C-alpha positions as a Python dict, from the first residue, in 0.01 Angstrom:
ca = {
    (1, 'X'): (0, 0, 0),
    (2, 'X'): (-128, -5, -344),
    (3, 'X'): (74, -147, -639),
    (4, 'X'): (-151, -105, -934),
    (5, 'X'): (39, -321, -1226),
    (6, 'X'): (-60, -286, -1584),
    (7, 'X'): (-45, -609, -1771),
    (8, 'X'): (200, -652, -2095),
    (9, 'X'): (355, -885, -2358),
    (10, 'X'): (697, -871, -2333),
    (11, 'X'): (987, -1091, -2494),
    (12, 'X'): (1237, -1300, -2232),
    (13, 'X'): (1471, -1427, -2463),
    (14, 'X'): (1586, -1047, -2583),
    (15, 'X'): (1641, -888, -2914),
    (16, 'X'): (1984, -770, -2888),
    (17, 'X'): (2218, -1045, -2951),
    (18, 'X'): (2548, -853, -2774),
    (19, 'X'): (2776, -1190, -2908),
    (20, 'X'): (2743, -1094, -3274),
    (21, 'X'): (2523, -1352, -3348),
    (22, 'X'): (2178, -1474, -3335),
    (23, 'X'): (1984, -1496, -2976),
    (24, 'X'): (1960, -1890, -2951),
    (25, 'X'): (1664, -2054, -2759),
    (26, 'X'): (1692, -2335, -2487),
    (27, 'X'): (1479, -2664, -2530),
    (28, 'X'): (1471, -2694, -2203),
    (29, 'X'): (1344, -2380, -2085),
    (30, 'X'): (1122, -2222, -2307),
    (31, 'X'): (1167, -1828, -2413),
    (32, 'X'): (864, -1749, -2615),
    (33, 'X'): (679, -1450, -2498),
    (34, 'X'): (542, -1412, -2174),
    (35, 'X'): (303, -1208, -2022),
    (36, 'X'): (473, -949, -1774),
    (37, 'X'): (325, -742, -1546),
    (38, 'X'): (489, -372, -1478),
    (39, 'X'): (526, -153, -1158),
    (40, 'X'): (315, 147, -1168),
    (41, 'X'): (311, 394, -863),
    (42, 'X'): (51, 643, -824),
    (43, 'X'): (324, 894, -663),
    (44, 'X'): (569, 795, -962),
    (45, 'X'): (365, 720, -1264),
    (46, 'X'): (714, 776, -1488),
    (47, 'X'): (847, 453, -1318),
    (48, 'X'): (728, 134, -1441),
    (49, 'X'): (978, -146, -1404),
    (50, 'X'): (961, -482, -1474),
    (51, 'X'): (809, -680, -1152),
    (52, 'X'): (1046, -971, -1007),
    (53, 'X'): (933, -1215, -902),
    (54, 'X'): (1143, -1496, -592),
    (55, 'X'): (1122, -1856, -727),
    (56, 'X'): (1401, -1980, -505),
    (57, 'X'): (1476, -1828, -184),
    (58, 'X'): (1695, -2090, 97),
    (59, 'X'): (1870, -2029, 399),
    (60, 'X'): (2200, -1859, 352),
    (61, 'X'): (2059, -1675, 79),
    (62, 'X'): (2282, -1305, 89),
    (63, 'X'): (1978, -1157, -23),
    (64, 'X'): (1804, -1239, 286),
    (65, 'X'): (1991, -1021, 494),
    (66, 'X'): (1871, -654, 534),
    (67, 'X'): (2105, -334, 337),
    (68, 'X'): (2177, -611, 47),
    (69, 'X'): (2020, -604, -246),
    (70, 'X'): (2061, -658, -650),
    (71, 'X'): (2126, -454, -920),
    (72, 'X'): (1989, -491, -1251),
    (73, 'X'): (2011, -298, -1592),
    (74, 'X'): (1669, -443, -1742),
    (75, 'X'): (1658, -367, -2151),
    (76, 'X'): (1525, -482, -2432),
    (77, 'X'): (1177, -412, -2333),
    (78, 'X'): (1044, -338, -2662),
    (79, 'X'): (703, -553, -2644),
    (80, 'X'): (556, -408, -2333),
    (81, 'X'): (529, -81, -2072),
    (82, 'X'): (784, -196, -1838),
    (83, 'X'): (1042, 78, -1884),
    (84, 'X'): (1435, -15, -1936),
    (85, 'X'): (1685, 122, -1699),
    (86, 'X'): (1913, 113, -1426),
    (87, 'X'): (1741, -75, -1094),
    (88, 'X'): (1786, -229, -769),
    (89, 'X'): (1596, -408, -606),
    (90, 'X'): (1570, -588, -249),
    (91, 'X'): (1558, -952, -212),
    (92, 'X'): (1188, -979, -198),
    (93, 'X'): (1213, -880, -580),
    (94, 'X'): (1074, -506, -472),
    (95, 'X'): (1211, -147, -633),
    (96, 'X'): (1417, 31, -427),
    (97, 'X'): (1548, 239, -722),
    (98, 'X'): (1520, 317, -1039),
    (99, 'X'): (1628, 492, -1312),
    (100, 'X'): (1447, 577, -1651),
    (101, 'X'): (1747, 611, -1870),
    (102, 'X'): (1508, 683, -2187),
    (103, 'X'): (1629, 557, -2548),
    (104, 'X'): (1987, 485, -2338),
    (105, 'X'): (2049, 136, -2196),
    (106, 'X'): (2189, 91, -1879),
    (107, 'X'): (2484, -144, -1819),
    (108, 'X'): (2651, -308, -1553),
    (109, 'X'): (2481, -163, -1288),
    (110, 'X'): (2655, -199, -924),
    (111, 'X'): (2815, -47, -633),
    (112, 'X'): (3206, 12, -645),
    (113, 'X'): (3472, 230, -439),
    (114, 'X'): (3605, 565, -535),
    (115, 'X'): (3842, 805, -301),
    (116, 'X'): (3755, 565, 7),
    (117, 'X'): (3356, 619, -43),
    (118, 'X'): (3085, 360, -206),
    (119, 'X'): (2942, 473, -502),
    (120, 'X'): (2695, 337, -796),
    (121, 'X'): (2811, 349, -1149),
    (122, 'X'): (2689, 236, -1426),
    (123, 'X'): (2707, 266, -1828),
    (124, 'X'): (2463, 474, -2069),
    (125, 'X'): (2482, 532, -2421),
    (126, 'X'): (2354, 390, -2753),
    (127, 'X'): (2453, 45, -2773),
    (128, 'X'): (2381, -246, -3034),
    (129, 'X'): (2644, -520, -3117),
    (130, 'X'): (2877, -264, -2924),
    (131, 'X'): (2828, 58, -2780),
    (132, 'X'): (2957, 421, -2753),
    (133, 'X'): (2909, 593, -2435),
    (134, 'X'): (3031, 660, -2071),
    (135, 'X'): (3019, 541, -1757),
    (136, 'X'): (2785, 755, -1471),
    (137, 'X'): (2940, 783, -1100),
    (138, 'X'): (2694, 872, -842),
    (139, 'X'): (2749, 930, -475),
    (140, 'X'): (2484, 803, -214),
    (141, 'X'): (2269, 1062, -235),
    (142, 'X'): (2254, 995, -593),
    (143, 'X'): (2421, 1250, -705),
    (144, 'X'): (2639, 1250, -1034),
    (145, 'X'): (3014, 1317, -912),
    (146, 'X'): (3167, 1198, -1253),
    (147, 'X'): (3150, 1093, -1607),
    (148, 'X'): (3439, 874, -1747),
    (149, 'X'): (3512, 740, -2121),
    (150, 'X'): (3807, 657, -2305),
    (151, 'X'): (4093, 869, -2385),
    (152, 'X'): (4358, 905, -2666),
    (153, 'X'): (4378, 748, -2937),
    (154, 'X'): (4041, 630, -2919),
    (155, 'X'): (3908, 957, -2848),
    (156, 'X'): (3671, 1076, -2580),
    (157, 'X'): (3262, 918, -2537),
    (158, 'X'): (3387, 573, -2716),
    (159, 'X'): (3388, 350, -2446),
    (160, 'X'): (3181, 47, -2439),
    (161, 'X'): (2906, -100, -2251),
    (162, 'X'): (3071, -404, -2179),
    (163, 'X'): (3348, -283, -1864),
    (164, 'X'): (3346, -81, -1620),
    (165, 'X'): (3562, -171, -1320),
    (166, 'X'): (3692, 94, -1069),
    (167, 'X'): (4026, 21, -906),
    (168, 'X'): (4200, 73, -582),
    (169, 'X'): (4429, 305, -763),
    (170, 'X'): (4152, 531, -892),
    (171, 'X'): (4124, 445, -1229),
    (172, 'X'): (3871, 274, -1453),
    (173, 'X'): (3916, -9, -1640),
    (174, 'X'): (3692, 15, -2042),
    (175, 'X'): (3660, -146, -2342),
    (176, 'X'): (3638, 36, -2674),
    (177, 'X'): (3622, -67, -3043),
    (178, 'X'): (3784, 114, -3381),
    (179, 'X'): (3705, 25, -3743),
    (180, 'X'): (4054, -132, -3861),
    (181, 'X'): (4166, -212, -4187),
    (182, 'X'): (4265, -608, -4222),
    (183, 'X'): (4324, -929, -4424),
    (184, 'X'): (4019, -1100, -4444),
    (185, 'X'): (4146, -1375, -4655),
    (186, 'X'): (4184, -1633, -4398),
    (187, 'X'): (3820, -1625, -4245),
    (188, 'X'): (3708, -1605, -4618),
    (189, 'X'): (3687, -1217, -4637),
    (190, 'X'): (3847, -962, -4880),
    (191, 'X'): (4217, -887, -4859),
    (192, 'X'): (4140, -554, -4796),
    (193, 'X'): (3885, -583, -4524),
    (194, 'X'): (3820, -404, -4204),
    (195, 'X'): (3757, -535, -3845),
    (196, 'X'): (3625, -421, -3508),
    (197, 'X'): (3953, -405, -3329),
    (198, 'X'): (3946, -457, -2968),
    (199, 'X'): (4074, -180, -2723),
    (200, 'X'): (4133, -219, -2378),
    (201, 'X'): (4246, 84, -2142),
    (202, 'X'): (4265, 211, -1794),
    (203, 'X'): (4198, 551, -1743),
    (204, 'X'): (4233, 767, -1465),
    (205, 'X'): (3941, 901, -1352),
    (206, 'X'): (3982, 1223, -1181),
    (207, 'X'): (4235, 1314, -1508),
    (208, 'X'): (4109, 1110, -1774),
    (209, 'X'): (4487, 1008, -1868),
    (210, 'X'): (4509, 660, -1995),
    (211, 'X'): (4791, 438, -1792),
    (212, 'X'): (4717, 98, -2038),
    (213, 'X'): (4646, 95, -2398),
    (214, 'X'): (4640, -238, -2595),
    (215, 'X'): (4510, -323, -2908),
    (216, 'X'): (4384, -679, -3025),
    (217, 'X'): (4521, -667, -3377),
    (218, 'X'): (4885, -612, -3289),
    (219, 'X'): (4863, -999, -3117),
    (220, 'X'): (4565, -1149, -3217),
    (221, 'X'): (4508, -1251, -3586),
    (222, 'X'): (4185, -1282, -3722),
    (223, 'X'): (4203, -1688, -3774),
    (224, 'X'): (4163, -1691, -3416),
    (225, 'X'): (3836, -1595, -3454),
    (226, 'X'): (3496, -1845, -3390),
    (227, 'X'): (3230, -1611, -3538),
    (228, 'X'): (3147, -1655, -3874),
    (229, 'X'): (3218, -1369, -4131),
    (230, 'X'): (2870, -1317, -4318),
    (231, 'X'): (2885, -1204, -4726),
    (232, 'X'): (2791, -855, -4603),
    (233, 'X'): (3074, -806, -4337),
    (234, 'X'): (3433, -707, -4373),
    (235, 'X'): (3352, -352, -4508),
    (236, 'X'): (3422, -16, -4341),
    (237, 'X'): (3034, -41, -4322),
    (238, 'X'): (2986, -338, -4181),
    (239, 'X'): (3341, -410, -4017),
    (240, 'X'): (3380, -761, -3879),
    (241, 'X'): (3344, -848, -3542),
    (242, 'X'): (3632, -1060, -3541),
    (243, 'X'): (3703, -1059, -3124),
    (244, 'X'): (3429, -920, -2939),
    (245, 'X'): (3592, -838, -2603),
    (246, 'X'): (3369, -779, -2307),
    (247, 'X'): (3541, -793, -1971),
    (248, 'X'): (3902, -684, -1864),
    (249, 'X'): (3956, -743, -1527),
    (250, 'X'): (4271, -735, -1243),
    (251, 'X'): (4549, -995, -1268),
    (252, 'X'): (4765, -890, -994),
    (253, 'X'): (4963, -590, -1005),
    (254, 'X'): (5138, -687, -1301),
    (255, 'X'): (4858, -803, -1581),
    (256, 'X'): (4540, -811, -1649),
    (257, 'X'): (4257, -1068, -1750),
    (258, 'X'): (4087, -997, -2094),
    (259, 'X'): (3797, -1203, -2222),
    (260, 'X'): (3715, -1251, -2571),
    (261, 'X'): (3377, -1382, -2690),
    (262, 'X'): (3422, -1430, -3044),
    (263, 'X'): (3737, -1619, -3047),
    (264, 'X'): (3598, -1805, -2697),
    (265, 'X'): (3938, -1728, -2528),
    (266, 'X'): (4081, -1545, -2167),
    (267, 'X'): (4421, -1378, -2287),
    (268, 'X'): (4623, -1266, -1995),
    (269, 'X'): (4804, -960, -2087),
    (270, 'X'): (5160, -799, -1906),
    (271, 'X'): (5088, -468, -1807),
    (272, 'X'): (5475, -321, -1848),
    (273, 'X'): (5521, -453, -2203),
    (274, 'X'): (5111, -464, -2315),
    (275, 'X'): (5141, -794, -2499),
    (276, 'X'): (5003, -1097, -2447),
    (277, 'X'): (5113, -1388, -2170),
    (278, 'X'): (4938, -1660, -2286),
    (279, 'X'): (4561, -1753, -2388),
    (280, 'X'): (4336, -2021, -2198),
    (281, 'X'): (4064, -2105, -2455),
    (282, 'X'): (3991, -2099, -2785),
    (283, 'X'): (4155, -2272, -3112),
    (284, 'X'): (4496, -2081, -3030),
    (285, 'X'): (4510, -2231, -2635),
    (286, 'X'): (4807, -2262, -2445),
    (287, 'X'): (4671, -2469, -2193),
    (288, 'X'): (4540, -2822, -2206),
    (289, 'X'): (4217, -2813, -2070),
    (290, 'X'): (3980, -3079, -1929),
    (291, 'X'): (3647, -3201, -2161),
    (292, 'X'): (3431, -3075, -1873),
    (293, 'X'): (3621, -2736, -1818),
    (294, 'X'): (3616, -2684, -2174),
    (295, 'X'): (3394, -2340, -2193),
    (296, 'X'): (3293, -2079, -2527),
    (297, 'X'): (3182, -1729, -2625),
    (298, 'X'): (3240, -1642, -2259),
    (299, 'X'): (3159, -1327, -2039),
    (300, 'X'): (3325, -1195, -1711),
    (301, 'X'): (3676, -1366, -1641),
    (302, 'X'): (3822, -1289, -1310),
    (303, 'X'): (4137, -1455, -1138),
    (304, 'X'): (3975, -1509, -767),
    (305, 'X'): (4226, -1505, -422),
    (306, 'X'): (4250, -1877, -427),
    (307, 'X'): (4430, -1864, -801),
    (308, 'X'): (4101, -2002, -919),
    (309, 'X'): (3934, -1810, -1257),
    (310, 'X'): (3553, -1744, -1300),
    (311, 'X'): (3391, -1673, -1596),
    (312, 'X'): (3042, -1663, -1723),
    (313, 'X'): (3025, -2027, -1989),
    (314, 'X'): (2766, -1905, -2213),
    (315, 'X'): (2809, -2248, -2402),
    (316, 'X'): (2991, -2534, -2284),
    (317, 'X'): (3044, -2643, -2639),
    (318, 'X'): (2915, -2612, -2958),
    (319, 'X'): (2504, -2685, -2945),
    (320, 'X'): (2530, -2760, -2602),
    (321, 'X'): (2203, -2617, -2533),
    (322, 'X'): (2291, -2461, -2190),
    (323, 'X'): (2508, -2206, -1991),
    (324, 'X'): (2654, -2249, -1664),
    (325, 'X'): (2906, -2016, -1426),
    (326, 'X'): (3254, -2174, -1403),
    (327, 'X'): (3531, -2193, -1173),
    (328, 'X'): (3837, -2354, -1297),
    (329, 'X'): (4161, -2451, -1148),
    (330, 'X'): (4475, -2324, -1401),
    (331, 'X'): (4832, -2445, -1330),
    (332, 'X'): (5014, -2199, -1473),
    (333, 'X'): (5374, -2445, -1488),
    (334, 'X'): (5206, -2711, -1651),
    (335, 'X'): (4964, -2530, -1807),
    (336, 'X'): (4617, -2734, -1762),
    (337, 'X'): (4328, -2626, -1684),
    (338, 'X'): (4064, -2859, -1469),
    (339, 'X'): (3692, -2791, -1348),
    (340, 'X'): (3648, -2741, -981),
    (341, 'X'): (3292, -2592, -945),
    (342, 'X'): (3028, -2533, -1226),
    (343, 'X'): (2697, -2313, -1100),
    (344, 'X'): (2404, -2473, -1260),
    (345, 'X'): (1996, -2383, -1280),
    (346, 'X'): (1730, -2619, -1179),
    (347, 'X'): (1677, -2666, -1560),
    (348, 'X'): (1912, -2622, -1844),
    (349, 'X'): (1938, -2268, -1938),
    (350, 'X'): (2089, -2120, -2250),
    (351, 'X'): (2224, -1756, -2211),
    (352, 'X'): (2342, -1692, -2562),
    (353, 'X'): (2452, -1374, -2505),
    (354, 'X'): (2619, -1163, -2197),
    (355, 'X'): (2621, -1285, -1833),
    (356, 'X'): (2837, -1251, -1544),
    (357, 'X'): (2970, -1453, -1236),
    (358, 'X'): (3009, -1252, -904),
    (359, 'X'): (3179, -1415, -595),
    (360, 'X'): (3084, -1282, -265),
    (361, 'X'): (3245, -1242, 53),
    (362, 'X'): (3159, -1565, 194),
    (363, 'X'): (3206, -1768, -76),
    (364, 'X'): (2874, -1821, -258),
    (365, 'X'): (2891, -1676, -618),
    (366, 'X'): (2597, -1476, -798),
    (367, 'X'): (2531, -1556, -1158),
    (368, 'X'): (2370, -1290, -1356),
    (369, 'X'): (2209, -1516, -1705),
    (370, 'X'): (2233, -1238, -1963),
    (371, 'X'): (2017, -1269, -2237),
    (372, 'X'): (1790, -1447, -2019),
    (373, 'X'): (1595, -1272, -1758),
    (374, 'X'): (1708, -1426, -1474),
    (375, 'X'): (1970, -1393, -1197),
    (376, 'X'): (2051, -1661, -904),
    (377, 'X'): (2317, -1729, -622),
    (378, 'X'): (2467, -2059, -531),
    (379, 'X'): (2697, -2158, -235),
    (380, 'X'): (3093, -2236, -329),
    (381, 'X'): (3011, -2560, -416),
    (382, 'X'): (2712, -2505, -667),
    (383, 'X'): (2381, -2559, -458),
    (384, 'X'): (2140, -2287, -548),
    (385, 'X'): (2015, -2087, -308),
    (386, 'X'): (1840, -1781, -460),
    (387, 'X'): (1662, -1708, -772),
    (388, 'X'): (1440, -1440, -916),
    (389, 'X'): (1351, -1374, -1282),
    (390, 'X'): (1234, -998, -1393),
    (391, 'X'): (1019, -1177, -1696),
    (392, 'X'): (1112, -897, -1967),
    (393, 'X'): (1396, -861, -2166),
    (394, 'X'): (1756, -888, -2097),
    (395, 'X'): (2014, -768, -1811),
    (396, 'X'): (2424, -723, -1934),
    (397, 'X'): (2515, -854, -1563),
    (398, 'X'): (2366, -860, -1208),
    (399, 'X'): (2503, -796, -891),
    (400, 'X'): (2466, -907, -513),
    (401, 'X'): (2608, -575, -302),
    (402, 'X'): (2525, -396, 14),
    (403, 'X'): (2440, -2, 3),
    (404, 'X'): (2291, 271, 220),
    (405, 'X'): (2149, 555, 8),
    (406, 'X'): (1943, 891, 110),
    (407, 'X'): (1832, 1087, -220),
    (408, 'X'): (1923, 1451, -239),
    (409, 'X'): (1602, 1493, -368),
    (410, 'X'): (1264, 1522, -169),
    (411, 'X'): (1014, 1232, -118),
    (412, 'X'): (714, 1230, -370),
    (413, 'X'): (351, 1224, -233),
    (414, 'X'): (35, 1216, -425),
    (415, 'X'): (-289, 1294, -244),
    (416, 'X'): (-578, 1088, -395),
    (417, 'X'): (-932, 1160, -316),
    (418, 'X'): (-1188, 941, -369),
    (419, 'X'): (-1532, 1030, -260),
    (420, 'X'): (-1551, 1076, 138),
    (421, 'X'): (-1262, 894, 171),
    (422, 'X'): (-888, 1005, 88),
    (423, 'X'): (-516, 869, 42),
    (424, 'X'): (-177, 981, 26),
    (425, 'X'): (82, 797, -157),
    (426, 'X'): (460, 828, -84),
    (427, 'X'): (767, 697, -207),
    (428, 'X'): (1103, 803, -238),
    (429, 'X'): (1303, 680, -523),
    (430, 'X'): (1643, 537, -436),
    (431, 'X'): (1603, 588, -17),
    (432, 'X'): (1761, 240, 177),
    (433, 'X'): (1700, 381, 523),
    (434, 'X'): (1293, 452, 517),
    (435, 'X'): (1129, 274, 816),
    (436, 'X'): (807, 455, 833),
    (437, 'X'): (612, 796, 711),
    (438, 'X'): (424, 1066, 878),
    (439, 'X'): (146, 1236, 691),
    (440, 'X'): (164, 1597, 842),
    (441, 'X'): (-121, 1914, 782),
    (442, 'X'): (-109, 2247, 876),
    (443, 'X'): (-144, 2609, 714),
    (444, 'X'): (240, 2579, 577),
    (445, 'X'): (541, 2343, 622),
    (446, 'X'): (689, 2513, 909),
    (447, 'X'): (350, 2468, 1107),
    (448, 'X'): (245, 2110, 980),
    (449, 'X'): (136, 1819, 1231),
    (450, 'X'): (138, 1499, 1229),
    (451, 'X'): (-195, 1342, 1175),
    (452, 'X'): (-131, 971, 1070),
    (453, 'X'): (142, 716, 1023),
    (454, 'X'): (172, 417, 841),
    (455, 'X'): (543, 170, 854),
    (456, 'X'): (714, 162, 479),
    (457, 'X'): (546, -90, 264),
    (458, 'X'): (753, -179, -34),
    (459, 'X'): (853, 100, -273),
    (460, 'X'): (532, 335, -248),
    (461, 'X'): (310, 341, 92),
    (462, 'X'): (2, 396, 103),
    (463, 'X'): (-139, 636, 392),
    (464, 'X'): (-524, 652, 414),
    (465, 'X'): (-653, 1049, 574),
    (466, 'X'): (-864, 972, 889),
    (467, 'X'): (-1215, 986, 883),
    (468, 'X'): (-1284, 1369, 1041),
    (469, 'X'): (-964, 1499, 977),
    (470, 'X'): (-939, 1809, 842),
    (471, 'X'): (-638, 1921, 597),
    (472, 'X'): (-472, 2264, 587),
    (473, 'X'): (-331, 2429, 305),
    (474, 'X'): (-43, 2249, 335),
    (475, 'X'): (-26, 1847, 324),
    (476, 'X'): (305, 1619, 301),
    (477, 'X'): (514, 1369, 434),
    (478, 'X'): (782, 1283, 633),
    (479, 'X'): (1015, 988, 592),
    (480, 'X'): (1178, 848, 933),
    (481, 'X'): (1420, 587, 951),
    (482, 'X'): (1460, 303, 1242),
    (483, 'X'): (1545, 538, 1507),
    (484, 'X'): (1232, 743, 1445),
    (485, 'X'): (1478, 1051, 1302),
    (486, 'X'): (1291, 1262, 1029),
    (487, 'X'): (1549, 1232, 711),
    (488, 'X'): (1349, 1347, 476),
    (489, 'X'): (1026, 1542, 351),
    (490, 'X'): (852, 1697, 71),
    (491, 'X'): (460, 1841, -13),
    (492, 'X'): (170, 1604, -148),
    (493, 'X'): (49, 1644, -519),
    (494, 'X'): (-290, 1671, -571),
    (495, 'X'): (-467, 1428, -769),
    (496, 'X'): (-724, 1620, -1002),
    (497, 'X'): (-1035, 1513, -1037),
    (498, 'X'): (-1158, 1213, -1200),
    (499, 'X'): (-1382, 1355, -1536),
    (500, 'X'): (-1726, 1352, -1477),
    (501, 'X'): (-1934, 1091, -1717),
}
């Protein structure tokens, strides 16, 4: 095979600061710019993600076992070729798929279940601070079987980047955010100010009713907030971003878990009445919680099986310098909340903005570092196991997940010549079941032959003609998979000519 990788600058630290406030820098880990090195395929020469690259890899990694792989969302990519998009990629860092989602950003890229079938979803739209958009189901042949966004009162194509969680029930969990008016006086604003008001709804997907509505202003007051109100916010301009929610997850079947970065709390909301059962965090806490479980402008707050909640610490505390996965244990009668496992990097990392904590199956937990381009797993009880950084920008979340795919669309093949000597390249964007490829000639497609093979090396193989052979009018491939079935197949582009000099 021949990867052919174009060398660029590109920025790790990322230039969207998703929190509402500035990107911070570690001290301990530096983020100045790097030099990254993109993908390029001579059979896909639109695709050019960012390379990853494996700096830890241990036994029990869940990476090292075959039909698993990660999912990505790289962004930010401003400084360089490396294309954002949606991606995953296998657990020796290479492409599997990709998608170039042009001026949109991908978010929160992973495999969920719909109507008893895995699918991939992610979000696109246009996206800053917040975004407005909707959320992309495909099946496994990558095919688009839905759209979802919010619904009344928010109004269709609204919903933000920041959720979206499918449910047993059929329904999709999303954020959304509507200029409010509100007294600004207590956070030093103008009496008549306005806010981003929080939203959080669960629609169904296959109607687009919405079963939840709640609003952050009708229980959470603006003096809860953290984030600072600048001199030019608090206009229907410039609304203040006085909450910042982005993650609503499952509490049961009676409530739900809502986390708030800008006041650097967890509320747990009642689904029947849509109000608020208490808040773990933040300067309006109900619980007592423990110096070391102590946690701020946090991402991805889930209640796990064993009671336990996770949730992505992008600062322990004020200037702490570093971010860290969390799994706390909250006693709910006498309303504490302790440390039991914190998921650490080799080196101090600060992730000022985004992030996510994923428990697996087994146990170990994936962190996905946000604003920082990396994304690990550790085993329940913190030891790291697996880590891989993708050098260029930023990614909302990652995610550890099996999936079997076959595109609905055809391989691609490019037939290079160079001299006496020729080439075909194949690849096939998205396909998890490729074990080999079959170069096959004859006068058409129904009369083609095989004349050389070559086993699937990475995302694009390369297949070299052999010396004597003679091609017919048509040329292509054929993609097998372990069993030596044929599940796939498409005609070779021809490469024109290299200009004379």
């Amino acid at each position: 095979m021949v990867s052919r990788r174009t060398l660029a600058v590109v920025g790790v630290a990322g230039a969207l600061a998703l929190g509402g406030c500035a990107a911070q820098t570690s001290t301990k880990e530096p983020s100045e710019e790097v030099t990254a090195e993109p993908w390029s395929f001579v059979s896909r020469p639109d695709l050019t993600p960012p390379i990853v690259t494996v700096t830890t890899s241990e036994r029990g990694a869940t990476l090292d076992r075959d039909g698993v792989y990660a999912f990505l969302g790289p962004k930010d990519l401003d400084q360089g070729s490396a294309m954002q998009g949606a991606a995953i990629v296998d657990g020796d860092g290479d492409p599997v798929w990709v998608a170039n989602t042009g001026d949109d950003s991908a978010f929160d890229l992973r495999v969920q279940e719909y109507q008893g079938e895995p699918v991939l979803t992610y979000w696109v739209g246009q996206s800053g601070f917040h975004g407005r958009g909707e959320v992309i189901i495909l099946d496994d042949t990558y095919t688009e079987i839905a759209r979802v966004s919010t619904g009344e009162p928010i109004g269709a194509g609204n919903a933000d980047m920041h959720e979206t969680t499918i449910t047993e029930d059929g329904t999709m969990l999303l954020l959304a955010y509507v200029t409010a008016p509100a007294d600004l006086t207590e956070v030093g604003g103008p009496r008549n100010g306005y806010v981003l008001e929080g939203h959080v709804q669960e629609v169904d997907i296959a109607t687009g009713e919405v079963l939840f509505e709640w609003a952050s202003l009708d229980e959470v007051p603006v003096k809860e907030s953290r984030h600072v109100l600048e001199e030019d916010q608090g206009t229907r301009a410039e609304p203040y971003d006085y909450i910042h929610l982005n993650a609503v997850s499952l509490d049961g079947d009676d409530g739900f878990l809502v986390s708030a970065r800008n006041t650097s709390t967890v509320y747990r909301l009642d689904r029947e009445s849509a109000s608020v059962d208490w808040r773990l965090g933040g300067h309006s806490s109900d619980f007592e919680i423990d110096g070391d479980a102590e946690f701020a402008w946090q991402h991805d707050a889930h209640r796990r099986a064993d009671g336990t909640i996770t949730l992505f610490d992008n600062q322990s505390e004020d200037d702490a310098g570093w971010s860290r996965g969390l799994r706390l244990a909250v006693d709910e009668d006498a309303m504490t909340a302790s440390l039991v496992t914190q998921y650490t990097p080799e080196q101090d990392r600060l992730s000022a903005t985004q992030g996510n904590l994923q428990e697996l199956a087994g146990g170990n937990v994936v962190v996905g570092w946000g604003s920082r381009p990396f994304y690990s797993e550790f085993d329940r009880d913190g030891t790291l196991l697996y880590e891989a950084t993708f050098t260029a920008g930023t990614s909302y979340r990652a995610y550890v997940l099996p999936w079997s795919a076959i595109p609905a669309t055809p391989p691609d093949a490019q037939l290079v010549e160079d001299g006496p000597s020729a080439s075909l390249f194949a690849s096939w964007n998205g396909a998890t079941e490729v074990a080999s490829w079959l170069l096959v000639t004859g006068p058409d497609e129904a009369s083609a032959v095989e004349i050389a093979r070559a086993p699937r090396e990475r995302f694009e193989t390369e297949i070299p003609i052999p010396a004597g052979a003679t091609l017919g009018a048509y040329v292509g491939v054929r993609a097998m998979d372990a069993a030596g079935e044929v599940i796939g197949g498409g005609a070779a582009q021809i490469a024109a000519p290299e200009p004379s000099s």
